[in-house]
Every structure is written in C-alpha cells, then in structure tokens.
mmCIF file of C-alpha atoms in Angstrom:
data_model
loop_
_atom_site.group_PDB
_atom_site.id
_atom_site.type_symbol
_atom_site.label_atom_id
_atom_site.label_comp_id
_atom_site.label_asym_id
_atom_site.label_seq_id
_atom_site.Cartn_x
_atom_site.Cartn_y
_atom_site.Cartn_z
ATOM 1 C CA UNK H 8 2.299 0.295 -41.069
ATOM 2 C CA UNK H 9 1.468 2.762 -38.002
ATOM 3 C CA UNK H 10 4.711 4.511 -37.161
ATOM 4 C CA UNK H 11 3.733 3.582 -33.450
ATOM 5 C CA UNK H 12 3.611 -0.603 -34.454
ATOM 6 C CA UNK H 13 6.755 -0.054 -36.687
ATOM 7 C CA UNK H 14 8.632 1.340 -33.739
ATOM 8 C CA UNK H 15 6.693 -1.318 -31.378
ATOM 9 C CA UNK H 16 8.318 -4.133 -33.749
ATOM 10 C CA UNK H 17 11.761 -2.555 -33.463
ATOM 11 C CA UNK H 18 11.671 -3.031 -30.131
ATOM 12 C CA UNK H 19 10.837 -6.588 -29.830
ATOM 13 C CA UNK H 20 13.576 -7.485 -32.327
ATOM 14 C CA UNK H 21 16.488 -8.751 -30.550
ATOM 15 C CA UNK H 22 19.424 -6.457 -31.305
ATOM 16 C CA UNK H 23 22.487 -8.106 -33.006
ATOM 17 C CA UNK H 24 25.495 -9.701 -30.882
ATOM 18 C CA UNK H 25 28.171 -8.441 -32.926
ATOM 19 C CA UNK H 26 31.706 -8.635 -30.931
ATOM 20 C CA UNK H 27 30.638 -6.345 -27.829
ATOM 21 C CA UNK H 28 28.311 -4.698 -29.384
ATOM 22 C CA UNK H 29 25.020 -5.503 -27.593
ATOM 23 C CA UNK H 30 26.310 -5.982 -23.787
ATOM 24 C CA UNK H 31 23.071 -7.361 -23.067
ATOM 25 C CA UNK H 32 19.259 -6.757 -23.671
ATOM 26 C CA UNK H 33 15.980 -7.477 -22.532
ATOM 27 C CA UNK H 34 12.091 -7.552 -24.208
ATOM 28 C CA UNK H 35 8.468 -7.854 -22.028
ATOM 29 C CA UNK H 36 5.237 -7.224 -21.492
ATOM 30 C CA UNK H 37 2.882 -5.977 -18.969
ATOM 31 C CA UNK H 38 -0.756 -5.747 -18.326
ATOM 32 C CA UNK H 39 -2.025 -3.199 -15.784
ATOM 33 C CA UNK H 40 -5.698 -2.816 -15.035
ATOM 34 C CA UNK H 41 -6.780 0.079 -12.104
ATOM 35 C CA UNK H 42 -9.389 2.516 -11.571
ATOM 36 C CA UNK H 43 -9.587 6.393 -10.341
ATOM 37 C CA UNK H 44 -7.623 7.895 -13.105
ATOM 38 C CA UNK H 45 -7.888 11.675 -13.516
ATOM 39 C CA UNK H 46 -8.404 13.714 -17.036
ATOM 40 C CA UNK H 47 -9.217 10.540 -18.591
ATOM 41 C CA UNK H 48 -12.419 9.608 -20.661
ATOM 42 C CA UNK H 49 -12.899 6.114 -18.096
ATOM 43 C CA UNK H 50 -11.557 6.316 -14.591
ATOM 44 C CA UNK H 51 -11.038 2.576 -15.102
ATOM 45 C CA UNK H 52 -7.591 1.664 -17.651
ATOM 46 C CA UNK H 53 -6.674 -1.363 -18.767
ATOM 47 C CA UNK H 54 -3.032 -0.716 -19.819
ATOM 48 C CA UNK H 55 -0.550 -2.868 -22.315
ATOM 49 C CA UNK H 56 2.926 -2.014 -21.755
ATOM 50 C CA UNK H 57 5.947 -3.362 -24.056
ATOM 51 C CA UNK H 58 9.585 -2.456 -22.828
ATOM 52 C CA UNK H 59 13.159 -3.013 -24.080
ATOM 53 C CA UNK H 60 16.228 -2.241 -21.975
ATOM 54 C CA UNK H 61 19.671 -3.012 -22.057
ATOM 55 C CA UNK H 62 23.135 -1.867 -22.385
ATOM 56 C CA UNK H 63 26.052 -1.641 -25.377
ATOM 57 C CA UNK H 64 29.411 -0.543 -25.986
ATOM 58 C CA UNK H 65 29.005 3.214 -25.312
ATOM 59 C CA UNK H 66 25.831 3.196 -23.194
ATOM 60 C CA UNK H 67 22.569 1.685 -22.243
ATOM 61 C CA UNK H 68 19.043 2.412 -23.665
ATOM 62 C CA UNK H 69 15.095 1.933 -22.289
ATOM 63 C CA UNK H 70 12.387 2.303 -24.294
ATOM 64 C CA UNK H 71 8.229 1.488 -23.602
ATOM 65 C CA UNK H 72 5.215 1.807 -25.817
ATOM 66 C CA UNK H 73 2.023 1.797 -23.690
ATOM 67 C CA UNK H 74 -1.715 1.027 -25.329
ATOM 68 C CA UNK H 75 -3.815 2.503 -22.797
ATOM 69 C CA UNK H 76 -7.751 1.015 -23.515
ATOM 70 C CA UNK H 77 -10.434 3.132 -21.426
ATOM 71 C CA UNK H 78 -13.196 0.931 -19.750
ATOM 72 C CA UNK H 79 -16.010 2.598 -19.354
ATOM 73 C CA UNK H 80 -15.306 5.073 -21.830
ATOM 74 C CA UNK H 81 -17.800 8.353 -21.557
ATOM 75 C CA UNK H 82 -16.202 10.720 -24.099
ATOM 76 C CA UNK H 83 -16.398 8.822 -27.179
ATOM 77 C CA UNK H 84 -11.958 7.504 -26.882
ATOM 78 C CA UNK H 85 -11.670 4.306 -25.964
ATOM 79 C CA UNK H 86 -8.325 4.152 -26.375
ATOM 80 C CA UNK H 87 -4.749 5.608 -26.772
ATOM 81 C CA UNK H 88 -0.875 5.450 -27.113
ATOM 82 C CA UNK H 89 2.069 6.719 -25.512
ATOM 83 C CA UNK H 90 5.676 5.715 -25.824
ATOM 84 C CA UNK H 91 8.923 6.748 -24.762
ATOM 85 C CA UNK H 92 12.717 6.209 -26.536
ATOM 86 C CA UNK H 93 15.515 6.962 -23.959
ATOM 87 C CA UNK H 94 19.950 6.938 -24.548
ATOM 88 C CA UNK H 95 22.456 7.500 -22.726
ATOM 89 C CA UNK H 96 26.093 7.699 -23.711
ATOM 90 C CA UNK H 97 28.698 6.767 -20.778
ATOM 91 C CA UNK H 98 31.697 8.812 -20.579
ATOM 92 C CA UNK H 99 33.278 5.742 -19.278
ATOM 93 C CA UNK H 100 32.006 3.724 -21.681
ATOM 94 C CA UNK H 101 33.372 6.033 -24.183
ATOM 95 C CA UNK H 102 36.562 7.101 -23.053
ATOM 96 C CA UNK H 103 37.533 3.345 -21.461
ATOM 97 C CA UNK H 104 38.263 5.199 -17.843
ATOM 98 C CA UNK H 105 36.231 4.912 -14.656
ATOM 99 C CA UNK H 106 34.258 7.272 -12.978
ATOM 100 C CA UNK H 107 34.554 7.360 -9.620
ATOM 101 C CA UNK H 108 33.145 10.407 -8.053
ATOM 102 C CA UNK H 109 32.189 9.348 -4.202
ATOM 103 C CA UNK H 110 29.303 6.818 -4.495
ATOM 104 C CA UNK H 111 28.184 8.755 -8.719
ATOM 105 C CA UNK H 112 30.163 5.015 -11.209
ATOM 106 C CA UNK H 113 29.202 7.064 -14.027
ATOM 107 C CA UNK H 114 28.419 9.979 -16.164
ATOM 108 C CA UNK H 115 26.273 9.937 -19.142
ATOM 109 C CA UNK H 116 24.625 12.305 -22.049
ATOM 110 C CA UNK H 117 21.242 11.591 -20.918
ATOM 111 C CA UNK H 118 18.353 12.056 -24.215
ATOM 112 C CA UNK H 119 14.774 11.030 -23.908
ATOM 113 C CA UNK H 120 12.069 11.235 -26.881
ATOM 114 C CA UNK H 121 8.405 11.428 -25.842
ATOM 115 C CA UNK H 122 5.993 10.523 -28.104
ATOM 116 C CA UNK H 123 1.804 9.894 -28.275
ATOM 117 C CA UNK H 124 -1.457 11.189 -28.801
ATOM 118 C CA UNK H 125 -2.002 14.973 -27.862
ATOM 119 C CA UNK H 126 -0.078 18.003 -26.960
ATOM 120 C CA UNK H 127 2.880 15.671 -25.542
ATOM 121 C CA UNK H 128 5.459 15.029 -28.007
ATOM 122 C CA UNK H 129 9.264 16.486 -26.311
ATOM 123 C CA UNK H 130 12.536 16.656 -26.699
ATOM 124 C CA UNK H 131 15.025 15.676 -23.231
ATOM 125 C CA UNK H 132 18.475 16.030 -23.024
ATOM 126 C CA UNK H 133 20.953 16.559 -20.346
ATOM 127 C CA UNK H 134 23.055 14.407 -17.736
ATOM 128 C CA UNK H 135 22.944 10.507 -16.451
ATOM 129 C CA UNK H 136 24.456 9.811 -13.396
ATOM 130 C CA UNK H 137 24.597 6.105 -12.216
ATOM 131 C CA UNK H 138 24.772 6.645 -8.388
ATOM 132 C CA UNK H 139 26.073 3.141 -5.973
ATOM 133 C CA UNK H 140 23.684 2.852 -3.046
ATOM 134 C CA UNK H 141 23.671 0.452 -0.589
ATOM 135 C CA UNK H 142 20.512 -2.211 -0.667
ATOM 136 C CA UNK H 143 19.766 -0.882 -4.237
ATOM 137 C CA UNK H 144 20.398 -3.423 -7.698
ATOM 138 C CA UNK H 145 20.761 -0.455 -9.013
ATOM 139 C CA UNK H 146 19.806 3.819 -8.732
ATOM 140 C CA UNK H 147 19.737 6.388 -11.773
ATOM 141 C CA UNK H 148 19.384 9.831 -11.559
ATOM 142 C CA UNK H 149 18.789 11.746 -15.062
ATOM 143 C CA UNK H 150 18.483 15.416 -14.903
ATOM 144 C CA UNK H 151 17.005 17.051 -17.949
ATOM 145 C CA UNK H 152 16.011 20.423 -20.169
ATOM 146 C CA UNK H 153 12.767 20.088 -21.488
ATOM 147 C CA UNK H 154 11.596 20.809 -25.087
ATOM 148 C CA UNK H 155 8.184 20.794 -26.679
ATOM 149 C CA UNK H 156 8.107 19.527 -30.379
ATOM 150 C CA UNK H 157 4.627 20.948 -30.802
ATOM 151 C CA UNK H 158 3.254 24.625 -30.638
ATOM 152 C CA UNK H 159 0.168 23.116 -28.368
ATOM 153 C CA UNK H 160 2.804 21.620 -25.753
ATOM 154 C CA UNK H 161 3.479 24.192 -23.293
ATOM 155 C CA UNK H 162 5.353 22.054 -20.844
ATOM 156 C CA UNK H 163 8.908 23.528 -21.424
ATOM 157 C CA UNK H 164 11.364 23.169 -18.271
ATOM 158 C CA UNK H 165 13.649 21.139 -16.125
ATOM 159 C CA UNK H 166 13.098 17.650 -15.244
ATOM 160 C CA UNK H 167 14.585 15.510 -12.457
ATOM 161 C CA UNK H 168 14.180 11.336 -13.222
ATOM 162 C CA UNK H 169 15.637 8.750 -11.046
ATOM 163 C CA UNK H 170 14.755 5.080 -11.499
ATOM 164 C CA UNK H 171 15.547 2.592 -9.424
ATOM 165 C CA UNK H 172 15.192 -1.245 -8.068
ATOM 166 C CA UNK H 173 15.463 -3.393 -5.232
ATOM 167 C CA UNK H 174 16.124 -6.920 -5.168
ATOM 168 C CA UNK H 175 14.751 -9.041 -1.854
ATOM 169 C CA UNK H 176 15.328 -12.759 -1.858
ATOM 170 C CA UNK H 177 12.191 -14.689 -0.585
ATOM 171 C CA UNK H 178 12.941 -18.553 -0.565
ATOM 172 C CA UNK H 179 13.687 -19.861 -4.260
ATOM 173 C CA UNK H 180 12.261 -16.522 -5.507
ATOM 174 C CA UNK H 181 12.360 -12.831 -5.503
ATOM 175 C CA UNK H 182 10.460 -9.993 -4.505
ATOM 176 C CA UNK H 183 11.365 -6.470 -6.666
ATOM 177 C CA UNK H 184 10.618 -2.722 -5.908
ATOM 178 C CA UNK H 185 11.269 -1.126 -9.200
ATOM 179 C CA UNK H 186 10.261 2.147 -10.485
ATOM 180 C CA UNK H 187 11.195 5.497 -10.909
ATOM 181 C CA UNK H 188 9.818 9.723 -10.868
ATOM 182 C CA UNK H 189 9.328 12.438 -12.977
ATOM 183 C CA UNK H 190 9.942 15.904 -11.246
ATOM 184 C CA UNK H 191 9.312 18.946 -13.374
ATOM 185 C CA UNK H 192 10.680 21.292 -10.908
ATOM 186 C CA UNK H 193 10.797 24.317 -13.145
ATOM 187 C CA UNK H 194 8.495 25.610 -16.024
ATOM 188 C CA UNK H 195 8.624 28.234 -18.873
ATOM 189 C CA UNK H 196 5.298 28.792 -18.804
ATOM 190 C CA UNK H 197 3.084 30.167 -16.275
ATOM 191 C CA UNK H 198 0.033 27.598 -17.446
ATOM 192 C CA UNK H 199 2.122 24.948 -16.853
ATOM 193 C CA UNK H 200 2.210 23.759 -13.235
ATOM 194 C CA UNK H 201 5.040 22.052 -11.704
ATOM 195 C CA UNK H 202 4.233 18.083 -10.945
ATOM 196 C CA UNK H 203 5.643 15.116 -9.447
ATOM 197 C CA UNK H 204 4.932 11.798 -11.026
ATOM 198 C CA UNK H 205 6.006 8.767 -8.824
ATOM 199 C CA UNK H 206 5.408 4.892 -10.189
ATOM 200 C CA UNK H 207 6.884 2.257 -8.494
ATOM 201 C CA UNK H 208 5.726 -1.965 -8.942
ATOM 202 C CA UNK H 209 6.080 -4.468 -6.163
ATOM 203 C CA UNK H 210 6.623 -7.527 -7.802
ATOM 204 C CA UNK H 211 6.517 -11.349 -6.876
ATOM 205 C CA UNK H 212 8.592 -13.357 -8.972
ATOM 206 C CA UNK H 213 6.023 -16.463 -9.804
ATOM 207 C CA UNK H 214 7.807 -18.036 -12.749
ATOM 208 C CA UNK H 215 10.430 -19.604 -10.555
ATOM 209 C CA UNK H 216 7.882 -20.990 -7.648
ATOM 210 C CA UNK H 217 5.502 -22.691 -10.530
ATOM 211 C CA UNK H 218 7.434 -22.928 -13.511
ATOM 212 C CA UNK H 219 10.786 -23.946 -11.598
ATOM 213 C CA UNK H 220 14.592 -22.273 -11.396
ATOM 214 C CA UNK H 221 15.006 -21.743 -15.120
ATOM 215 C CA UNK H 222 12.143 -19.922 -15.310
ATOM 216 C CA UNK H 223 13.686 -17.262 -12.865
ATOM 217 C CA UNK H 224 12.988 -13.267 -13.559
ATOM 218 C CA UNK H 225 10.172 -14.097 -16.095
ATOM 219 C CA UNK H 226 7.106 -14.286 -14.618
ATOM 220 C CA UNK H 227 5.635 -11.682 -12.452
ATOM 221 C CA UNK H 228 2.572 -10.652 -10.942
ATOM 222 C CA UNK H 229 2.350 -7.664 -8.400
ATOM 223 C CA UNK H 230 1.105 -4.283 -7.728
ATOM 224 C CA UNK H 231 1.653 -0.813 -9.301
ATOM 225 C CA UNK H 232 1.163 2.569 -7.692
ATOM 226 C CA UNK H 233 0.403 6.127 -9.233
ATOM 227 C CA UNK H 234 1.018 9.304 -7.712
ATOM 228 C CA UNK H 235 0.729 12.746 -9.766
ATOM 229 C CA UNK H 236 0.729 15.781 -8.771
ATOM 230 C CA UNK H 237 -0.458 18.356 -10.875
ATOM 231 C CA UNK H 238 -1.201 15.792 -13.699
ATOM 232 C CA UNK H 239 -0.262 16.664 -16.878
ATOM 233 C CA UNK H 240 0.612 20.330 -15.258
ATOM 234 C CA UNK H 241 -2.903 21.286 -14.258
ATOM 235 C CA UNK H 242 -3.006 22.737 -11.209
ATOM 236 C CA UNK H 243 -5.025 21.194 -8.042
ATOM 237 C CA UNK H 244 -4.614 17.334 -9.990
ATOM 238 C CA UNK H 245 -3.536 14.939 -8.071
ATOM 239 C CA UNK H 246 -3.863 11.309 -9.116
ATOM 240 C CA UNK H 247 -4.005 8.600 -6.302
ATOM 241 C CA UNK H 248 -4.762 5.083 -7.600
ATOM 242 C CA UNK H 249 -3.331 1.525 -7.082
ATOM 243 C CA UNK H 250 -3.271 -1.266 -10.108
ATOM 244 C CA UNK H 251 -2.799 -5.298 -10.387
ATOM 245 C CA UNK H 252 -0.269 -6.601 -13.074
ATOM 246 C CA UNK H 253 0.955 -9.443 -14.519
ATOM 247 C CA UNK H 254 4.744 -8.721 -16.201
ATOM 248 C CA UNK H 255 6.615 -11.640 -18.447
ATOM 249 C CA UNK H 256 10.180 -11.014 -19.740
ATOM 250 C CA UNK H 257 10.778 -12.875 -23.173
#
C-alpha cells in the first residue's frame, strides 16, 4: 500500500477510548472545486480533503491529506497529494496545573510534519498557545522553526500559524467561519521569499435544516477563500481565488 493511503487509513480509524485516553475525536471529508490557481498545471482544482482532529490526555492533534485533481490539465499532471500531521503537547495537560497567563489557557510543544509531492517535505517545531477571545469557539496561535527534510527545499525559517473559528447561531442551525494562516515571516535563504497564506471557509450547517437536529455539525456546504502571497516563496505570486464546498463529518 501507498505510504500516503496507509497514513490516509490511519486517520479514518477511530482512535481507542481507553480510560481518558482519547478526550474526543473527529473524521470528514471535503470537496473543493475553484479556478485561478497559480504555479499549477490547470488553473481549475478539484480538491478532496480528509481531516482528523481531536484532543487526548496530554494534548490535541490535526491532521489532513489533500488529493488535489487538475482540470484542465496542460502539463501532462493531472493530479497530486499533500498532507499534513500536526501535535501538540499541553503543559497543562501534562503537568495537571492551569495556565493562566492574561487571556493565553495554555502552552503547548507545538510539531508539524509536512509531507507531498515536490520540494516540500519539513520539519516544524516550536510553541502552541491556546489564546481566550471573546466571540471566538476557539483561537490558536502556533509559532514555529522551520526545517527542510530535502536538499531541493529551500524554505528554511520562522513560521507564525493561528487557526481559528466562529460559531453564529442562525435559527435551528449554524453558520461557521473557520480557518487559519501561514506566515513565513523570516527565511534562510535569499531565494526564498517571505509569504502569507490565509484560508478561511464560511460554512452553512445544512444537515440540521434537511436532515433534522441529530444530524447537527455534519453536513455542510459553503465557501472557501485563498489568499497567497508569494506562493510557494516566489516572489511577485499572489494567489486570489474563491471555491464552493461541500464538508460531512463522520
């Protein structure tokens, strides 16, 4: 089996409830189809995502694989992967005190594998914060030293990721702003440009209007945006483009 599907089935396995072990967990999928993508064989993408998050005894984990398929394809690739593995270990978790530093609930060793096709396979490590703000179901801020795992990835640096969400009741069912963004602020190397990547999905809760109240925070459809500047670190790059989805949570 493909390392990439053997890692992909991992993910959908639901993790063991063992005591406290597994505080809780959750599996879905998304489908994302947009146009006007830069430094891609098809401006148009048609995009697969699978995601597990959730939370255990001494932290919380997220993880996505996403098969990207190129429609339209004019260079011969019509498709590709790229995944992510991210952990974080909670100094409260761990030591069984609370952090309470102004509105910061939590400190965390903060690590972050990327993984896919081409020069982008890194290493990420450094600190979590979990950060109270009003309005917000919940806001964390990740900053990180970047490490290339490949002599053709030259994108060595520091990071800064928040993600975030926002929960707004509408009737029986919800509207959520979710998302987060990548800031490499600072790079080793001179061919390497800084660049801001900022994602968010406005989402419409339509499993609880048509499939009724126990069907609640499965069914979405909704909108994505993608900003990047300086995609992928090239200088003068900057990706502008807006995307339908459909996202189900298992």
């Amino acid at each position: 089996m493909n390392k990439k599907w053997l890692a992909l089935a991992l993910f959908t396995t639901p993790p063991a409830m063992a005591d406290d072990l597994i505080q809780w967990w959750d599996m879905s999928i998304t489908a994302i189809h947009g146009d006007n993508y830069d430094l891609a064989p098809s401006e148009k993408q048609t995009t697969f995502t699978f995601e597990t998050a959730g939370a255990w005894r001494y932290g919380d984990w997220f993880a996505f694989q996403d098969l990207v398929y190129f429609n339209g394809d004019n260079a011969g690739k019509d498709s590709t992967t790229y995944g992510e593995i991210s952990a974080r270990f909670s100094a409260g978790k761990i030591t069984g005190n609370n952090i309470e530093l102004g509105p910061i609930t939590d400190l965390s060793l903060a690590l972050t594998l990327e993984e896919g096709e081409g020069p982008v396979k890194s290493f990420l490590y450094g600190l979590g914060m979990d950060i109270n703000i009003p309005y917000f179901s919940y806001f964390n801020l990740n900053t990180y030293r970047r490490e290339a795992l490949s002599s053709d990835n030259i994108s060595d640096g520091w990071q800064v990721t928040p993600a975030f969400r926002m929960d707004f009741p509408v009737g029986s069912s919800n509207i959520v702003f979710d998302g987060f963004f990548d800031w490499v602020f600072s790079t080793d190397d001179a061919n390497y440009e800084k660049n801001f990547h900022f994602n968010p999905q406005l989402k419409y809760d339509l499993g609880a209007v048509i499939l009724g109240e126990h069907k609640k925070n499965k069914l979405f459809i909704g909108i994505e945006y993608d900003y990047w500047k300086n995609k992928y670190g090239v200088k003068g790059i900057a990706q502008s483009t807006y995307s339908v989805l459909a996202k189900y949570h298992f």
